[in-house]
Short mmCIF file of C-alpha atoms and ligand atoms in Angstrom, two decimals:
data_model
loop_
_atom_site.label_atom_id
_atom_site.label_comp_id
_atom_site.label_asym_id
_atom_site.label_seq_id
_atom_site.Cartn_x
_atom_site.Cartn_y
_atom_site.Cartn_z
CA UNK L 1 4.92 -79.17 160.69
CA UNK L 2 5.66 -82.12 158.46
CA UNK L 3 9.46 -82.55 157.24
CA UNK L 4 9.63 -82.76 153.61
CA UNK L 5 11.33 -86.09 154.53
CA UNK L 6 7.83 -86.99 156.09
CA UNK L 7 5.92 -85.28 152.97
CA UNK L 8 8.14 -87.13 150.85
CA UNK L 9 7.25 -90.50 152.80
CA UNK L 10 3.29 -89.97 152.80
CA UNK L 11 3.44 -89.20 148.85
CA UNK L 12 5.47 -92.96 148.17
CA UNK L 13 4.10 -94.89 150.68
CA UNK L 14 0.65 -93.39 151.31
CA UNK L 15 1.25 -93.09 155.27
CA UNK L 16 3.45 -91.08 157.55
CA UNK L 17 3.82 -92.11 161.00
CA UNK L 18 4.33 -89.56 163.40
CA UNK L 19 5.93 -90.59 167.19
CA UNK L 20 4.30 -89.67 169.89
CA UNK L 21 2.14 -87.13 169.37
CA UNK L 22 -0.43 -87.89 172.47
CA UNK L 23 1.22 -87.58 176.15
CA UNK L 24 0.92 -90.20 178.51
CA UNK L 25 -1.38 -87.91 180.33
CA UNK L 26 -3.46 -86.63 176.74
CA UNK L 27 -4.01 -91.34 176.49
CA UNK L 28 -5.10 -91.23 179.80
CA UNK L 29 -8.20 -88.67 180.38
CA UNK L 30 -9.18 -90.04 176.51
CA UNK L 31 -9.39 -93.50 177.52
CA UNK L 32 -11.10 -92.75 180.91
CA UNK L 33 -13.43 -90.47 179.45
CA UNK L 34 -14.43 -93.28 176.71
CA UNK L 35 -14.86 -95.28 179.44
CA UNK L 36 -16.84 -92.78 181.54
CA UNK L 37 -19.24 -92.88 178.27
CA UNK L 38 -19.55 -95.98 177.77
CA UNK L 39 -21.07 -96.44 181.43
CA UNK L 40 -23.66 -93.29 181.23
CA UNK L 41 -24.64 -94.09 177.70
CA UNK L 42 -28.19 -95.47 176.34
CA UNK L 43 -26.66 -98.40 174.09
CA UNK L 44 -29.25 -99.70 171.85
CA UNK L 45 -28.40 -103.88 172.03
CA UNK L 46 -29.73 -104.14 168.17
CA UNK L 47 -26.69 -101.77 167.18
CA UNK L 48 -23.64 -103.98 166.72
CA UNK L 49 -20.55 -103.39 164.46
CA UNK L 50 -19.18 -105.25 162.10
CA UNK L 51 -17.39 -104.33 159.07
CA UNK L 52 -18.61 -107.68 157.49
CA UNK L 53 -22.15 -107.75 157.83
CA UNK L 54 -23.20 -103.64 157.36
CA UNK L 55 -27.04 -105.29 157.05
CA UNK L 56 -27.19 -103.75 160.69
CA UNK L 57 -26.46 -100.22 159.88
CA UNK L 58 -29.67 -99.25 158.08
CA UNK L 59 -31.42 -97.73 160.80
CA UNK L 60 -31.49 -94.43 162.92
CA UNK L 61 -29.25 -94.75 165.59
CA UNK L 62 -26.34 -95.48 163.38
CA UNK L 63 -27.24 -92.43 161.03
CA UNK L 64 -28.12 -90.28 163.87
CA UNK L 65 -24.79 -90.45 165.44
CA UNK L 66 -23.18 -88.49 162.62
CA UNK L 67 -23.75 -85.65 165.52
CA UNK L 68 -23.61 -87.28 168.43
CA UNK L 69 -21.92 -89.40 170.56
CA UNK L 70 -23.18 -93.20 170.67
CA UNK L 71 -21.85 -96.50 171.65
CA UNK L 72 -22.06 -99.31 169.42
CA UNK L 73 -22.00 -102.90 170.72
CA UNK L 74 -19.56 -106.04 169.38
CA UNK L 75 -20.53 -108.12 167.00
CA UNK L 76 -19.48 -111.02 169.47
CA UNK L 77 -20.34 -109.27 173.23
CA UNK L 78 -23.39 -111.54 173.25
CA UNK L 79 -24.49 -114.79 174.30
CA UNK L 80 -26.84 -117.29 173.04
CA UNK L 81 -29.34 -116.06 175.41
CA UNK L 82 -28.80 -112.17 174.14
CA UNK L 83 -27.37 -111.25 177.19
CA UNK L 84 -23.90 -109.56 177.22
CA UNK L 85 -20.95 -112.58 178.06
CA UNK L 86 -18.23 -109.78 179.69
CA UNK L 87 -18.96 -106.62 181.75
CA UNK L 88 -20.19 -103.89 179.47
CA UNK L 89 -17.10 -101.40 179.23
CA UNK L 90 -15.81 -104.81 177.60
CA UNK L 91 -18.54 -105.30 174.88
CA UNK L 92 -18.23 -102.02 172.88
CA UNK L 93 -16.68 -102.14 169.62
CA UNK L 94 -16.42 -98.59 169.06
CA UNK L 95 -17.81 -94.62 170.20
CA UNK L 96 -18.94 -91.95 167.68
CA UNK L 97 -18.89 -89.98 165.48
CA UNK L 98 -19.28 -86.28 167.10
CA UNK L 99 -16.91 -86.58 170.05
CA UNK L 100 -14.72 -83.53 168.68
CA UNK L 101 -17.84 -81.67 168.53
CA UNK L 102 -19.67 -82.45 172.11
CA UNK L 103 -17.04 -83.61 174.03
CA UNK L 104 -14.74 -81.98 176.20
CA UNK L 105 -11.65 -83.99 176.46
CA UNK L 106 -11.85 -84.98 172.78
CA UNK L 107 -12.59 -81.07 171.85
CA UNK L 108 -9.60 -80.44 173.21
CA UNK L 109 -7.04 -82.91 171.41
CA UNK L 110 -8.90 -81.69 168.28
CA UNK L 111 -8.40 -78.18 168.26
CA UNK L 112 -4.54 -78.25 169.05
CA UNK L 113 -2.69 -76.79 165.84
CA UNK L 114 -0.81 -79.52 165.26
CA UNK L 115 -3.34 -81.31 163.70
CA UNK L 116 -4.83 -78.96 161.66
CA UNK L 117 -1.13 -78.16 160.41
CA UNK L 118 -0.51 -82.02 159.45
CA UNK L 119 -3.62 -81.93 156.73
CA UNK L 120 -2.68 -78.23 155.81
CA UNK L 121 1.23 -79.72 155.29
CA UNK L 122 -0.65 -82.65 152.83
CA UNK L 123 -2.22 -80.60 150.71
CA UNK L 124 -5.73 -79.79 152.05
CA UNK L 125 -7.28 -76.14 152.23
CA UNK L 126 -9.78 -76.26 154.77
CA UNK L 127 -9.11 -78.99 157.16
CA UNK L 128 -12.74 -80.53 158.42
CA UNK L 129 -12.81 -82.71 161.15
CA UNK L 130 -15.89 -84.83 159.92
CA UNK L 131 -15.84 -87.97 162.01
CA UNK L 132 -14.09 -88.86 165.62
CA UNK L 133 -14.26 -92.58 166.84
CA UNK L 134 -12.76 -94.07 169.52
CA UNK L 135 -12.14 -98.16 168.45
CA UNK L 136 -11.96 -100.79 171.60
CA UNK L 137 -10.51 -103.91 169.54
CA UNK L 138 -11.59 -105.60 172.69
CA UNK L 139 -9.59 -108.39 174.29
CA UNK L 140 -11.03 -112.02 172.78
CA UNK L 141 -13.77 -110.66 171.24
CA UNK L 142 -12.80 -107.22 169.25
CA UNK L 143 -13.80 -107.72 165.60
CA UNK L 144 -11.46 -108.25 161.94
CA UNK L 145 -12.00 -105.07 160.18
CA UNK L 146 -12.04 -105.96 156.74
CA UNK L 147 -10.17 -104.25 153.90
CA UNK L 148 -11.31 -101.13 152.87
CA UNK L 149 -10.33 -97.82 151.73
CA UNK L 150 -11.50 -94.79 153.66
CA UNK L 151 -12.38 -92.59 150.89
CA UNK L 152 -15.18 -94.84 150.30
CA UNK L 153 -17.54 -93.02 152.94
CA UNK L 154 -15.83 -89.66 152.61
CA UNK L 155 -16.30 -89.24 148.78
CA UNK L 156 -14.93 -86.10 147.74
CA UNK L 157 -13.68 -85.17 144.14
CA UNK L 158 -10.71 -85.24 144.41
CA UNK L 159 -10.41 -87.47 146.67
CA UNK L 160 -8.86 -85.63 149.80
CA UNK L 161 -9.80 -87.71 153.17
CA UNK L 162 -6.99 -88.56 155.31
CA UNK L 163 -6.90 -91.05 158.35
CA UNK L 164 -5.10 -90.29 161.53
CA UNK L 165 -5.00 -93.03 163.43
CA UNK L 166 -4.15 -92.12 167.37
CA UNK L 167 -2.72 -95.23 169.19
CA UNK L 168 -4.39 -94.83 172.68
CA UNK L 169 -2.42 -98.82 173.82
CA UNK L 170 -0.18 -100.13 172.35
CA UNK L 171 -0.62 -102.06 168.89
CA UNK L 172 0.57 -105.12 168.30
CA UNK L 173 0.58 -108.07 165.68
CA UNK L 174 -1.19 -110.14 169.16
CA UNK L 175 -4.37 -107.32 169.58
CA UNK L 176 -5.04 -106.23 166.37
CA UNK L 177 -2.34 -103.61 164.70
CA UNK L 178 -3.29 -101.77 161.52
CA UNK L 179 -1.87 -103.30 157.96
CA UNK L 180 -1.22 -101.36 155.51
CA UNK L 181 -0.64 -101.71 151.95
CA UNK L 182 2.06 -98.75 151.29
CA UNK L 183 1.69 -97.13 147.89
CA UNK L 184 -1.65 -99.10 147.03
CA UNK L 185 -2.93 -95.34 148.00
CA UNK L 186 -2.02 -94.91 143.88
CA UNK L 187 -4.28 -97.62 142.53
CA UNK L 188 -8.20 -97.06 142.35
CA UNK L 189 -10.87 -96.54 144.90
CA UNK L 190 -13.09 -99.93 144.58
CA UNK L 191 -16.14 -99.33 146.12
CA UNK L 192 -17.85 -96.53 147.14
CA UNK L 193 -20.55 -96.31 150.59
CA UNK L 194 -24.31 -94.35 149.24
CA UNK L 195 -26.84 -93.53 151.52
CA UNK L 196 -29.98 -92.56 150.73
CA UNK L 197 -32.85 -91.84 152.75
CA UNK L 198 -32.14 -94.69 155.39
CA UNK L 199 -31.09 -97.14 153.00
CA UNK L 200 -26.86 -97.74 152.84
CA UNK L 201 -25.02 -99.57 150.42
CA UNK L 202 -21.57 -100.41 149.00
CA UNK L 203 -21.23 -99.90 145.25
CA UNK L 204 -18.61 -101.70 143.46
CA UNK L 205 -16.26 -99.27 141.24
CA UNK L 206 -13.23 -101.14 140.58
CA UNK L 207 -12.39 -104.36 140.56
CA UNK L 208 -8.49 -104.13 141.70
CA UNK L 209 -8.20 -107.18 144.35
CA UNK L 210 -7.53 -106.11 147.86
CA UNK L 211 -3.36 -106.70 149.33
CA UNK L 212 -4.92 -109.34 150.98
CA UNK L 213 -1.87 -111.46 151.10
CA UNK L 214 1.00 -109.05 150.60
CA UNK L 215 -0.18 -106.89 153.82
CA UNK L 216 2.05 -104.64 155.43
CA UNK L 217 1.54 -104.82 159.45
CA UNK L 218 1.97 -101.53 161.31
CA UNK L 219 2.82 -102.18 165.09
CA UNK L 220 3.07 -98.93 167.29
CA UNK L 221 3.96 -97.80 170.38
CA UNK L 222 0.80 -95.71 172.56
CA UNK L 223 1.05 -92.16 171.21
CA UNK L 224 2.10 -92.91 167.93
CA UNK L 225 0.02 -91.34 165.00
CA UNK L 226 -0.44 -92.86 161.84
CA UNK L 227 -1.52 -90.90 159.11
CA UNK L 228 -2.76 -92.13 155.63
CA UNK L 229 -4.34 -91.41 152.29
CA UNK L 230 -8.07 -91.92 151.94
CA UNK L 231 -7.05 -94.16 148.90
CA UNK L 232 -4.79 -96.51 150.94
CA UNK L 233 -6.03 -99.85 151.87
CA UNK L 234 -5.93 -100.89 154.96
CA UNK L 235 -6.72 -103.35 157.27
CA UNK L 236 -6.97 -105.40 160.79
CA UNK L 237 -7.32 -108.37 162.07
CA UNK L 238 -9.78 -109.55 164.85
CA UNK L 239 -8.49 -109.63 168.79
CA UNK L 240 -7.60 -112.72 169.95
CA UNK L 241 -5.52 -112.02 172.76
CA UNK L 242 -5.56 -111.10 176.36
CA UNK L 243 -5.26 -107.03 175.49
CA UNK L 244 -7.21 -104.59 174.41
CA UNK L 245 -6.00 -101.87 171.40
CA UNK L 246 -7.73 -98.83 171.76
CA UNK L 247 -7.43 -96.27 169.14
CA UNK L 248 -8.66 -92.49 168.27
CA UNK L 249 -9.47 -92.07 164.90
CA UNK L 250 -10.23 -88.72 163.00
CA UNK L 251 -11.55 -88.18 159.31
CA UNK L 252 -10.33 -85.45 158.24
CA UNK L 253 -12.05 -84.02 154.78
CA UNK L 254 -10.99 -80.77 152.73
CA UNK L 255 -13.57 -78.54 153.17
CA UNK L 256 -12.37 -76.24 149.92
CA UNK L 257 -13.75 -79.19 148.39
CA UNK L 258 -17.32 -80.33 147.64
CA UNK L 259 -18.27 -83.00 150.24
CA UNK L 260 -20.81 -85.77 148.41
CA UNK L 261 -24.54 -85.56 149.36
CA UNK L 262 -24.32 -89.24 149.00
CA UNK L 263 -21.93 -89.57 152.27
CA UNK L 264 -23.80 -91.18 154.83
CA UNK L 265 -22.07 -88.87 157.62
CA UNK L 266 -23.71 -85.61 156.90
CA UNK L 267 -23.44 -82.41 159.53
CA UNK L 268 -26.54 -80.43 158.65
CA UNK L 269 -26.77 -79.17 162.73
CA UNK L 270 -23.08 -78.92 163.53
CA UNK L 271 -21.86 -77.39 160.47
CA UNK L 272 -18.00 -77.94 159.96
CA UNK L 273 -15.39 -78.55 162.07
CA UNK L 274 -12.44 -76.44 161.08
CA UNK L 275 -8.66 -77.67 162.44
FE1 LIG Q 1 -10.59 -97.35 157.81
#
């Protein structure tokens, strides 16, 4: 349950940031079981991630993992030769999308009340877990992710996403923390992700600059959740150092609402996820 100093705080700023809401032991069966996945999986080398260049994503493996769980490669994990430069539990940018659905350790952390009661406390009806990832920001290599505003691929009208953002490590200003640009969650949503078919593309719908230099970086401790507005733009920058940042990320849409056909995350198998 949400204070109504907290409500109050999410409603200016666009964010709420919630200590510790994953134990030391709830971090470490994640993380291990990420990793267990990331060994057993069948990782397509032609998938790679990058919020830059999103040429990559029209294909089947990326739109097939709205319901499943799939491993998607870094942008940077290769050499010249197209062989990966670092062992493989290093080279994976990120796991999704359906890990709340078919896995589970991450079934588990979804289903607690708590979570649910967060979204409920911000206004949403029908909490619907639509998308779990679990981001590497690997050491060296682990990718900028440019600035963007989450409602973008969850279109809903109203808008109603909301981010939580589960610090697995800690974040730092060094491996790759979130910025933020609190209260920018008021101003427009500038571009909006279609999908049709197989084909995926960004259409403009405002042209409001990004905070690109008046950024707002979020540092926090392993445990911490951040929650934020789907309007709220955000950011992070690539990996440089020696550590890696893993984070748990859920999308959570109002189901009351109706979701937009043009979403390319789409659950026709597994139906909704209710928190
Ligand atoms: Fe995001």
């Amino acid at each position: 349950m949400l204070s109504a100093e907290q409500r109050q705080h999410f409603d200016r700023d666009g964010y709420v940031l919630l200590p510790q809401q994953l134990s030391a032991a709830d971090r470490a069966a994640l993380i291990d079981r990420a990793y267990e996945l990331i060994e057993s999986a069948e990782i397509d080398p032609n998938v790679r991630f990058s919020t830059v260049d999103r040429e990559h994503l029209n294909n089947d493996f990326f739109l097939g993992s709205a319901e499943k769980v799939r491993c998607f490669f870094e942008e940077k994990a290769f050499n010249d030769a197209g062989e990966l430069a670092q062992p493989r539990a290093q080279s994976i940018n990120k796991i999704g999308h359906a890990l709340h659905d078919l896995d589970e350790v991450y079934r588990e952390v979804a289903q607690r009340s708590v979570f649910g009661d967060i979204a409920r406390d911000l206004g949403q009806q029908q909490p619907s877990l639509y998308q779990t990832m679990v981001i590497f920001k690997q050491p060296r290599i682990g990718g900028e992710v440019v600035w963007h505003q989450d409602a973008s691929f969850f279109y809903t009208e109203p808008s109603s996403v909301l981010t939580y953002w589960f610090a697995l490590e800690d974040a730092t200003l060094e491996n790759g923390c979130l910025w933020l640009d609190p209260g920018g969650q008021t101003g427009p949503l500038r571009e909006r992700y279609h999908c049709d078919g197989k084909e995926m593309w960004m259409v403009p719908l405002d042209a409001t600059p990004w905070p690109t230099d008046s950024g707002t970086p979020m540092p926090v401790k392993a445990g911490d959740l951040l929650v934020f507005h789907g309007h709220l733009p955000h950011y992070s920058a690539a990996n440089r150092s020696a550590r890696s940042r893993l984070a748990l990320t859920f999308h959570v849409v109002d189901g009351a609402l109706p979701y937009a056909p043009e979403n390319w995350l789409q659950r026709p198998t597994l139906g909704p996820f209710l928190m």
